[in-house]
PDB file of C-alpha atoms in Angstrom:
ATOM      1  CA  MET P   1     -13.247 -38.460-236.807  1.00 90.00           C
ATOM      2  CA  ILE P   2     -10.294 -35.669-235.506  1.00 95.00           C
ATOM      3  CA  ALA P   3      -9.331 -36.956-231.025  1.00 96.00           C
ATOM      4  CA  ALA P   4      -7.345 -34.043-229.443  1.00 97.00           C
ATOM      5  CA  VAL P   5      -4.771 -35.393-227.309  1.00 97.00           C
ATOM      6  CA  ILE P   6      -4.270 -33.803-224.051  1.00 96.00           C
ATOM      7  CA  LEU P   7       0.611 -34.224-223.714  1.00 95.00           C
ATOM      8  CA  ALA P   8       0.317 -34.056-219.932  1.00 93.00           C
ATOM      9  CA  ALA P   9       2.761 -36.903-219.446  1.00 90.00           C
ATOM     10  CA  GLY P  10       6.170 -33.974-218.468  1.00 85.00           C
ATOM     11  CA  GLU P  11       7.292 -34.122-215.493  1.00 80.00           C
ATOM     12  CA  SER P  12       8.213 -30.777-215.783  1.00 68.00           C
ATOM     13  CA  ALA P  13      10.942 -29.968-214.158  1.00 66.00           C
ATOM     14  CA  ARG P  14      11.891 -26.526-214.802  1.00 69.00           C
ATOM     15  CA  LEU P  15       9.027 -25.509-212.584  1.00 70.00           C
ATOM     16  CA  GLY P  16       9.415 -27.828-209.723  1.00 66.00           C
ATOM     17  CA  THR P  17       6.806 -28.297-209.219  1.00 72.00           C
ATOM     18  CA  PRO P  18       3.474 -30.075-211.378  1.00 75.00           C
ATOM     19  CA  LYS P  19       1.680 -28.151-213.979  1.00 81.00           C
ATOM     20  CA  GLN P  20      -0.502 -30.156-214.862  1.00 86.00           C
ATOM     21  CA  LEU P  21      -2.031 -29.630-210.722  1.00 84.00           C
ATOM     22  CA  VAL P  22      -1.203 -26.098-211.066  1.00 86.00           C
ATOM     23  CA  VAL P  23      -5.087 -23.661-209.779  1.00 88.00           C
ATOM     24  CA  TYR P  24      -6.168 -21.223-212.622  1.00 86.00           C
ATOM     25  CA  ARG P  25      -9.436 -19.236-211.756  1.00 85.00           C
ATOM     26  CA  GLY P  26     -10.384 -22.868-209.843  1.00 89.00           C
ATOM     27  CA  LYS P  27      -9.323 -24.870-211.626  1.00 91.00           C
ATOM     28  CA  THR P  28      -5.810 -27.228-212.386  1.00 92.00           C
ATOM     29  CA  LEU P  29      -4.880 -26.585-216.121  1.00 92.00           C
ATOM     30  CA  ILE P  30      -5.148 -29.852-216.456  1.00 95.00           C
ATOM     31  CA  ALA P  31      -8.490 -30.152-216.319  1.00 95.00           C
ATOM     32  CA  ASN P  32      -9.003 -26.395-217.965  1.00 94.00           C
ATOM     33  CA  ALA P  33      -7.316 -28.448-220.731  1.00 95.00           C
ATOM     34  CA  VAL P  34      -9.659 -31.370-221.029  1.00 97.00           C
ATOM     35  CA  GLU P  35     -13.042 -29.473-221.339  1.00 96.00           C
ATOM     36  CA  THR P  36     -11.492 -27.191-223.245  1.00 96.00           C
ATOM     37  CA  ALA P  37     -10.769 -29.949-225.397  1.00 97.00           C
ATOM     38  CA  LEU P  38     -14.286 -31.523-224.811  1.00 97.00           C
ATOM     39  CA  ALA P  39     -16.255 -27.936-225.440  1.00 97.00           C
ATOM     40  CA  SER P  40     -14.574 -28.545-229.190  1.00 97.00           C
ATOM     41  CA  GLU P  41     -15.522 -30.557-232.798  1.00 95.00           C
ATOM     42  CA  CYS P  42     -12.758 -32.979-231.724  1.00 96.00           C
ATOM     43  CA  ASP P  43     -15.327 -35.780-231.448  1.00 95.00           C
ATOM     44  CA  GLU P  44     -12.798 -37.115-228.446  1.00 94.00           C
ATOM     45  CA  ALA P  45     -10.389 -36.945-225.914  1.00 96.00           C
ATOM     46  CA  ILE P  46      -7.072 -38.349-224.961  1.00 96.00           C
ATOM     47  CA  VAL P  47      -4.406 -37.570-222.245  1.00 97.00           C
ATOM     48  CA  VAL P  48      -1.402 -39.000-222.214  1.00 97.00           C
ATOM     49  CA  VAL P  49      -0.033 -38.781-218.600  1.00 95.00           C
ATOM     50  CA  GLY P  50       2.934 -40.136-217.450  1.00 91.00           C
ATOM     51  CA  ALA P  51       5.131 -37.748-214.361  1.00 89.00           C
ATOM     52  CA  ARG P  52       2.788 -38.361-211.101  1.00 89.00           C
ATOM     53  CA  ALA P  53       0.441 -40.087-212.956  1.00 90.00           C
ATOM     54  CA  ASP P  54      -1.885 -41.058-210.645  1.00 91.00           C
ATOM     55  CA  LEU P  55      -2.463 -36.991-209.160  1.00 91.00           C
ATOM     56  CA  VAL P  56      -3.033 -36.516-212.477  1.00 93.00           C
ATOM     57  CA  ARG P  57      -5.845 -38.778-214.088  1.00 94.00           C
ATOM     58  CA  LYS P  58      -7.415 -38.372-210.448  1.00 94.00           C
ATOM     59  CA  GLU P  59      -7.656 -34.758-211.938  1.00 93.00           C
ATOM     60  CA  ILE P  60      -8.965 -36.256-214.569  1.00 95.00           C
ATOM     61  CA  GLU P  61     -11.400 -39.801-214.300  1.00 94.00           C
ATOM     62  CA  ARG P  62     -14.165 -37.586-214.077  1.00 95.00           C
ATOM     63  CA  TYR P  63     -14.158 -36.696-217.224  1.00 97.00           C
ATOM     64  CA  PRO P  64     -15.295 -38.479-220.725  1.00 97.00           C
ATOM     65  CA  VAL P  65     -11.547 -39.379-221.625  1.00 96.00           C
ATOM     66  CA  ARG P  66      -9.767 -41.736-222.885  1.00 95.00           C
ATOM     67  CA  ILE P  67      -6.333 -42.093-220.685  1.00 96.00           C
ATOM     68  CA  VAL P  68      -3.027 -43.820-221.877  1.00 96.00           C
ATOM     69  CA  ASP P  69      -0.107 -44.444-219.990  1.00 95.00           C
ATOM     70  CA  ASN P  70       3.307 -43.562-221.131  1.00 95.00           C
ATOM     71  CA  PRO P  71       5.490 -45.673-219.664  1.00 94.00           C
ATOM     72  CA  ASN P  72       8.777 -43.716-221.449  1.00 92.00           C
ATOM     73  CA  TRP P  73       7.647 -40.347-220.379  1.00 90.00           C
ATOM     74  CA  LYS P  74      11.244 -39.617-219.505  1.00 90.00           C
ATOM     75  CA  GLU P  75      12.470 -40.187-223.477  1.00 89.00           C
ATOM     76  CA  GLY P  76      10.384 -36.883-223.710  1.00 86.00           C
ATOM     77  CA  LYS P  77       8.445 -35.140-226.526  1.00 88.00           C
ATOM     78  CA  SER P  78       8.659 -38.126-228.175  1.00 91.00           C
ATOM     79  CA  SER P  79       7.495 -40.687-226.573  1.00 93.00           C
ATOM     80  CA  SER P  80       3.790 -39.049-225.238  1.00 94.00           C
ATOM     81  CA  ILE P  81       3.464 -38.691-229.209  1.00 93.00           C
ATOM     82  CA  ARG P  82       4.413 -41.538-230.464  1.00 94.00           C
ATOM     83  CA  ALA P  83       2.633 -43.501-227.518  1.00 95.00           C
ATOM     84  CA  ALA P  84      -1.244 -40.898-227.988  1.00 95.00           C
ATOM     85  CA  VAL P  85      -0.722 -43.231-232.379  1.00 95.00           C
ATOM     86  CA  LYS P  86       0.008 -46.081-231.229  1.00 94.00           C
ATOM     87  CA  SER P  87      -3.110 -46.200-228.497  1.00 94.00           C
ATOM     88  CA  VAL P  88      -5.384 -44.734-231.561  1.00 93.00           C
ATOM     89  CA  THR P  89      -4.290 -46.640-234.490  1.00 92.00           C
ATOM     90  CA  GLU P  90      -5.043 -49.352-232.477  1.00 90.00           C
ATOM     91  CA  HIS P  91      -8.951 -48.436-231.644  1.00 81.00           C
ATOM     92  CA  SER P  92     -11.746 -50.075-233.654  1.00 74.00           C
ATOM     93  CA  GLU P  93     -12.186 -46.058-235.938  1.00 85.00           C
ATOM     94  CA  ILE P  94      -8.583 -44.253-236.505  1.00 88.00           C
ATOM     95  CA  PRO P  95      -9.378 -40.874-236.566  1.00 91.00           C
ATOM     96  CA  SER P  96      -8.014 -38.903-239.650  1.00 93.00           C
ATOM     97  CA  ALA P  97      -6.112 -36.883-237.538  1.00 95.00           C
ATOM     98  CA  ILE P  98      -4.742 -36.051-234.379  1.00 96.00           C
ATOM     99  CA  LEU P  99      -5.038 -32.517-232.751  1.00 97.00           C
ATOM    100  CA  PHE P 100      -1.918 -32.335-230.270  1.00 96.00           C
ATOM    101  CA  MET P 101      -2.070 -29.855-227.325  1.00 95.00           C
ATOM    102  CA  THR P 102      -0.946 -29.464-224.102  1.00 91.00           C
ATOM    103  CA  CYS P 103      -1.988 -28.202-220.398  1.00 89.00           C
ATOM    104  CA  ASP P 104       0.428 -25.233-220.209  1.00 88.00           C
ATOM    105  CA  GLN P 105      -1.856 -23.157-222.597  1.00 89.00           C
ATOM    106  CA  PRO P 106      -4.301 -21.496-219.650  1.00 88.00           C
ATOM    107  CA  TYR P 107      -5.338 -18.672-221.604  1.00 86.00           C
ATOM    108  CA  LEU P 108      -5.738 -20.926-225.987  1.00 90.00           C
ATOM    109  CA  PRO P 109      -9.357 -20.779-226.419  1.00 92.00           C
ATOM    110  CA  VAL P 110     -11.524 -23.079-227.342  1.00 95.00           C
ATOM    111  CA  ASP P 111     -12.363 -21.211-230.832  1.00 95.00           C
ATOM    112  CA  VAL P 112      -8.990 -21.659-231.624  1.00 95.00           C
ATOM    113  CA  LEU P 113      -9.125 -25.618-231.606  1.00 96.00           C
ATOM    114  CA  ASN P 114     -12.294 -25.322-233.927  1.00 96.00           C
ATOM    115  CA  GLU P 115     -10.774 -22.494-236.672  1.00 95.00           C
ATOM    116  CA  LEU P 116      -7.872 -25.937-237.160  1.00 95.00           C
ATOM    117  CA  VAL P 117     -10.566 -28.245-237.128  1.00 96.00           C
ATOM    118  CA  GLU P 118     -12.570 -26.264-239.691  1.00 95.00           C
ATOM    119  CA  ARG P 119      -9.203 -25.398-241.604  1.00 95.00           C
ATOM    120  CA  PHE P 120      -8.481 -29.265-241.814  1.00 94.00           C
ATOM    121  CA  LEU P 121     -11.366 -30.202-242.530  1.00 94.00           C
ATOM    122  CA  ALA P 122     -12.002 -26.102-245.783  1.00 94.00           C
ATOM    123  CA  GLU P 123      -8.516 -27.186-246.935  1.00 88.00           C
ATOM    124  CA  GLY P 124      -8.436 -32.052-248.099  1.00 82.00           C
ATOM    125  CA  GLY P 125      -6.641 -32.883-244.991  1.00 83.00           C
ATOM    126  CA  THR P 126      -3.324 -30.727-244.858  1.00 90.00           C
ATOM    127  CA  PRO P 127      -1.596 -29.895-241.231  1.00 94.00           C
ATOM    128  CA  VAL P 128      -2.645 -26.889-239.357  1.00 94.00           C
ATOM    129  CA  ALA P 129      -0.290 -25.752-236.722  1.00 92.00           C
ATOM    130  CA  THR P 130      -0.918 -22.269-234.987  1.00 91.00           C
ATOM    131  CA  SER P 131       1.942 -19.076-235.768  1.00 87.00           C
ATOM    132  CA  TYR P 132       2.574 -16.908-232.555  1.00 84.00           C
ATOM    133  CA  ALA P 133       5.669 -15.080-231.045  1.00 77.00           C
ATOM    134  CA  ASP P 134       7.550 -16.245-234.921  1.00 79.00           C
ATOM    135  CA  THR P 135       6.841 -19.909-234.953  1.00 80.00           C
ATOM    136  CA  VAL P 136       4.465 -22.592-235.433  1.00 84.00           C
ATOM    137  CA  GLY P 137       3.643 -24.778-233.155  1.00 84.00           C
ATOM    138  CA  ILE P 138       0.851 -26.971-231.240  1.00 88.00           C
ATOM    139  CA  PRO P 139      -2.321 -26.909-230.948  1.00 94.00           C
ATOM    140  CA  ALA P 140      -2.108 -28.470-234.194  1.00 94.00           C
ATOM    141  CA  VAL P 141      -4.231 -30.919-236.274  1.00 96.00           C
ATOM    142  CA  ILE P 142      -1.680 -33.775-237.826  1.00 95.00           C
ATOM    143  CA  PRO P 143      -3.230 -36.278-240.664  1.00 95.00           C
ATOM    144  CA  ARG P 144      -3.524 -40.357-240.671  1.00 94.00           C
ATOM    145  CA  ARG P 145      -1.397 -40.076-243.748  1.00 93.00           C
ATOM    146  CA  LEU P 146       1.884 -38.891-240.928  1.00 92.00           C
ATOM    147  CA  PHE P 147       0.640 -41.444-237.651  1.00 94.00           C
ATOM    148  CA  GLY P 148       3.949 -43.564-239.297  1.00 92.00           C
ATOM    149  CA  LYS P 149       6.168 -39.450-239.106  1.00 90.00           C
ATOM    150  CA  LEU P 150       4.935 -39.062-236.055  1.00 92.00           C
ATOM    151  CA  MET P 151       6.233 -42.278-234.474  1.00 92.00           C
ATOM    152  CA  GLU P 152       9.328 -41.833-235.882  1.00 90.00           C
ATOM    153  CA  LEU P 153      10.456 -38.837-233.400  1.00 87.00           C
ATOM    154  CA  LYS P 154      13.182 -39.115-231.185  1.00 86.00           C
ATOM    155  CA  ASP P 155      13.451 -38.076-227.555  1.00 82.00           C
ATOM    156  CA  ASP P 156      12.633 -34.109-227.325  1.00 75.00           C
ATOM    157  CA  GLN P 157      11.095 -33.747-230.791  1.00 75.00           C
ATOM    158  CA  GLY P 158       8.210 -31.765-230.877  1.00 79.00           C
ATOM    159  CA  ALA P 159       5.778 -31.723-233.763  1.00 79.00           C
ATOM    160  CA  GLN P 160       6.853 -28.748-234.644  1.00 79.00           C
ATOM    161  CA  ALA P 161      10.323 -29.511-236.941  1.00 76.00           C
ATOM    162  CA  MET P 162       8.639 -32.132-238.299  1.00 79.00           C
ATOM    163  CA  LEU P 163       5.824 -30.204-240.085  1.00 80.00           C
ATOM    164  CA  GLN P 164       8.280 -27.336-241.069  1.00 76.00           C
ATOM    165  CA  ALA P 165       9.888 -29.409-243.251  1.00 76.00           C
ATOM    166  CA  LEU P 166       6.918 -30.625-245.265  1.00 77.00           C
ATOM    167  CA  PRO P 167       7.654 -30.417-248.331  1.00 67.00           C
ATOM    168  CA  GLY P 168       2.879 -28.990-248.744  1.00 72.00           C
ATOM    169  CA  GLY P 169       4.323 -27.181-245.967  1.00 78.00           C
ATOM    170  CA  VAL P 170       1.869 -26.137-242.945  1.00 89.00           C
ATOM    171  CA  LEU P 171      -1.331 -23.943-242.402  1.00 89.00           C
ATOM    172  CA  THR P 172      -1.348 -21.831-239.955  1.00 90.00           C
ATOM    173  CA  VAL P 173      -4.208 -20.049-237.371  1.00 90.00           C
ATOM    174  CA  ALA P 174      -3.371 -17.373-235.351  1.00 88.00           C
ATOM    175  CA  CYS P 175      -3.488 -17.705-232.320  1.00 86.00           C
ATOM    176  CA  ALA P 176      -1.452 -14.475-229.823  1.00 82.00           C
ATOM    177  CA  GLN P 177      -2.118 -16.680-226.627  1.00 77.00           C
ATOM    178  CA  GLY P 178      -0.068 -20.118-227.980  1.00 72.00           C
ATOM    179  CA  SER P 179       3.270 -17.505-227.398  1.00 70.00           C
ATOM    180  CA  PHE P 180       2.082 -17.730-223.329  1.00 73.00           C
ATOM    181  CA  ASP P 181       2.979 -21.560-221.623  1.00 73.00           C
ATOM    182  CA  ILE P 182       4.147 -22.518-217.810  1.00 72.00           C
ATOM    183  CA  ASP P 183       7.710 -23.445-217.732  1.00 71.00           C
ATOM    184  CA  TYR P 184       9.349 -21.584-214.517  1.00 67.00           C
ATOM    185  CA  LEU P 185       7.320 -19.853-211.782  1.00 73.00           C
ATOM    186  CA  LYS P 186       7.461 -16.554-212.723  1.00 78.00           C
ATOM    187  CA  ASP P 187       5.527 -18.232-215.570  1.00 73.00           C
ATOM    188  CA  VAL P 188       2.918 -19.103-212.409  1.00 72.00           C
ATOM    189  CA  GLU P 189       3.021 -16.245-210.721  1.00 76.00           C
ATOM    190  CA  LYS P 190       2.054 -14.086-214.415  1.00 77.00           C
ATOM    191  CA  LEU P 191      -1.179 -16.652-214.572  1.00 71.00           C
ATOM    192  CA  HIS P 192      -2.233 -16.026-210.750  1.00 69.00           C
ATOM    193  CA  ALA P 193      -2.021 -12.452-211.237  1.00 75.00           C
ATOM    194  CA  ASP P 194      -4.213 -12.785-214.459  1.00 72.00           C
ATOM    195  CA  GLY P 195      -6.786 -14.772-212.541  1.00 60.00           C
TER     196      GLY P 195
END
């Protein structure tokens, strides 16, 4: 079983408005991410909420997702990753891996998520991440054996540094669409120009 986890707890400080609620092609970014996760080969979808949790919750309550509250969202990305891992390990069926994604990569196609999952399953549980703009990042599939390392992340650390430091390395799937994410007003303006 592979769980898709959408990290959506940040306050979007650089943007000045909740990026989760930015509208693209008639849908909020969080709804778009949830629909992409649900359309993928993942077995369940989980959304980690924090800042403006009530507003984000309202956007996704109609979907068959599990919502995880992260009261420590001010600590940064690592707190959301830890909240997700804690939640999945407390359930009766612990997934063999988590596919981490964000809500601010609106061009991300479901095919890339499926390719990540298929590659992970085919390669016997090696971590698989997307590669774009000379970097390796999320979406990424992290196997259960690394959940302990995810729980050790601190502050605004994501899984990227941990993945790059693994002795066995990480497999990659090319994803040019991953290089565009929403951080600033100019990104929202580009999104609306494209939509």
